[in-house]
CSV table of C-alpha atoms in Angstrom, one decimal:
chain,number,residue,atom,x,y,z
W,13,MET,CA,-17.4,-9.5,-4.0
W,14,GLY,CA,-13.1,-9.0,-3.4
W,15,SER,CA,-11.5,-9.9,-0.1
W,16,VAL,CA,-10.7,-6.8,2.2
W,17,PHE,CA,-7.9,-8.0,3.5
W,18,CYS,CA,-4.2,-8.3,1.3
W,19,VAL,CA,-1.3,-9.7,1.7
W,20,VAL,CA,1.4,-7.7,2.3
W,21,ASP,CA,4.9,-8.9,3.6
W,22,ASP,CA,3.8,-11.6,4.9
W,23,LYS,CA,0.6,-9.8,7.0
W,24,HIS,CA,-3.2,-9.8,5.6
W,25,VAL,CA,-3.8,-5.9,6.1
W,26,PRO,CA,-7.3,-4.6,6.0
W,27,LEU,CA,-7.5,-2.3,3.1
W,28,TYR,CA,-9.6,0.4,4.9
W,29,ARG,CA,-6.4,0.7,6.9
W,30,ILE,CA,-4.5,1.8,4.3
W,31,LEU,CA,-3.7,5.9,4.0
W,32,TRP,CA,-1.7,6.5,1.4
W,33,ILE,CA,0.2,3.8,-0.9
W,34,SER,CA,4.1,5.4,-2.4
W,35,ASP,CA,4.8,5.4,-5.7
W,36,LEU,CA,9.0,5.6,-5.5
W,37,PRO,CA,10.4,3.2,-3.5
W,38,HIS,CA,12.2,4.2,-0.3
W,39,PHE,CA,15.4,5.4,0.0
W,40,CYS,CA,17.6,7.0,2.9
W,41,GLY,CA,20.9,6.7,2.4
W,42,ASN,CA,21.6,4.8,6.1
W,43,ASP,CA,23.9,2.1,5.9
W,44,ASP,CA,21.4,-0.4,8.8
W,45,CYS,CA,18.0,0.2,6.5
W,46,MET,CA,16.0,-2.8,6.2
W,47,CYS,CA,13.3,-0.9,4.1
W,48,GLU,CA,15.8,0.7,1.3
W,49,GLY,CA,13.9,-0.4,-2.1
W,50,ARG,CA,10.1,-0.8,-0.5
W,51,TYR,CA,7.2,0.8,-1.1
W,52,GLU,CA,5.7,2.2,2.3
W,53,ILE,CA,1.9,1.5,2.5
W,54,ARG,CA,0.8,4.3,5.0
W,55,LEU,CA,-1.9,2.8,7.3
W,56,GLU,CA,-4.2,4.1,10.1
W,57,MET,CA,-2.2,5.1,13.9
W,58,ASP,CA,0.6,6.2,12.6
W,59,GLU,CA,1.8,2.7,11.5
W,60,SER,CA,3.1,1.5,8.2
W,61,VAL,CA,4.4,-1.3,5.8
W,62,TRP,CA,6.7,-2.2,3.9
W,63,ALA,CA,5.6,-4.0,0.5
W,64,ASN,CA,8.3,-5.1,-3.3
W,65,ARG,CA,7.0,-3.7,-6.1
W,66,GLU,CA,4.1,-6.6,-6.9
W,67,GLU,CA,3.3,-6.8,-3.2
W,68,ARG,CA,2.6,-2.7,-4.0
W,69,ASP,CA,0.7,-3.2,-7.2
W,70,GLU,CA,-1.2,-5.8,-5.7
W,71,VAL,CA,-2.6,-3.7,-3.2
W,72,LEU,CA,-3.0,-0.8,-5.8
W,73,ALA,CA,-5.4,-3.6,-7.8
W,74,ALA,CA,-6.9,-4.8,-4.5
W,75,LEU,CA,-8.3,-0.9,-3.6
W,76,GLU,CA,-9.2,-0.2,-6.8
W,77,ALA,CA,-11.5,-3.0,-6.9
W,78,TRP,CA,-12.5,-2.7,-3.5
W,79,ALA,CA,-13.1,0.6,-5.0
W,80,GLY,CA,-15.4,-0.8,-7.9
W,81,GLY,CA,-12.7,-0.5,-10.4
W,82,PRO,CA,-11.1,1.9,-12.4
W,83,GLU,CA,-14.3,3.0,-14.7
W,84,ASN,CA,-14.9,5.2,-11.4
W,85,GLU,CA,-12.1,7.5,-11.4
W,86,ASP,CA,-14.2,10.4,-13.3
W,87,HIS,CA,-16.7,10.7,-9.8
W,88,TRP,CA,-13.3,11.7,-8.1
W,89,GLN,CA,-12.9,14.9,-10.6
């Protein structure tokens, strides 16, 4: 069994706190935006962490493995 944590931007995030993960990188156009081009991983309590593409893909894979793998997708249809 794998870990219930994943690493995003040097933070160990519990998988069970993740609500959703953006499919597209953030773009708001503000000159001072520190999250431009990164992927939002939304957590409970109105918190977010920001990932690069590789981190985002690793978190998605960790969630799939934690939930039993992609072979269980038919269960949700």
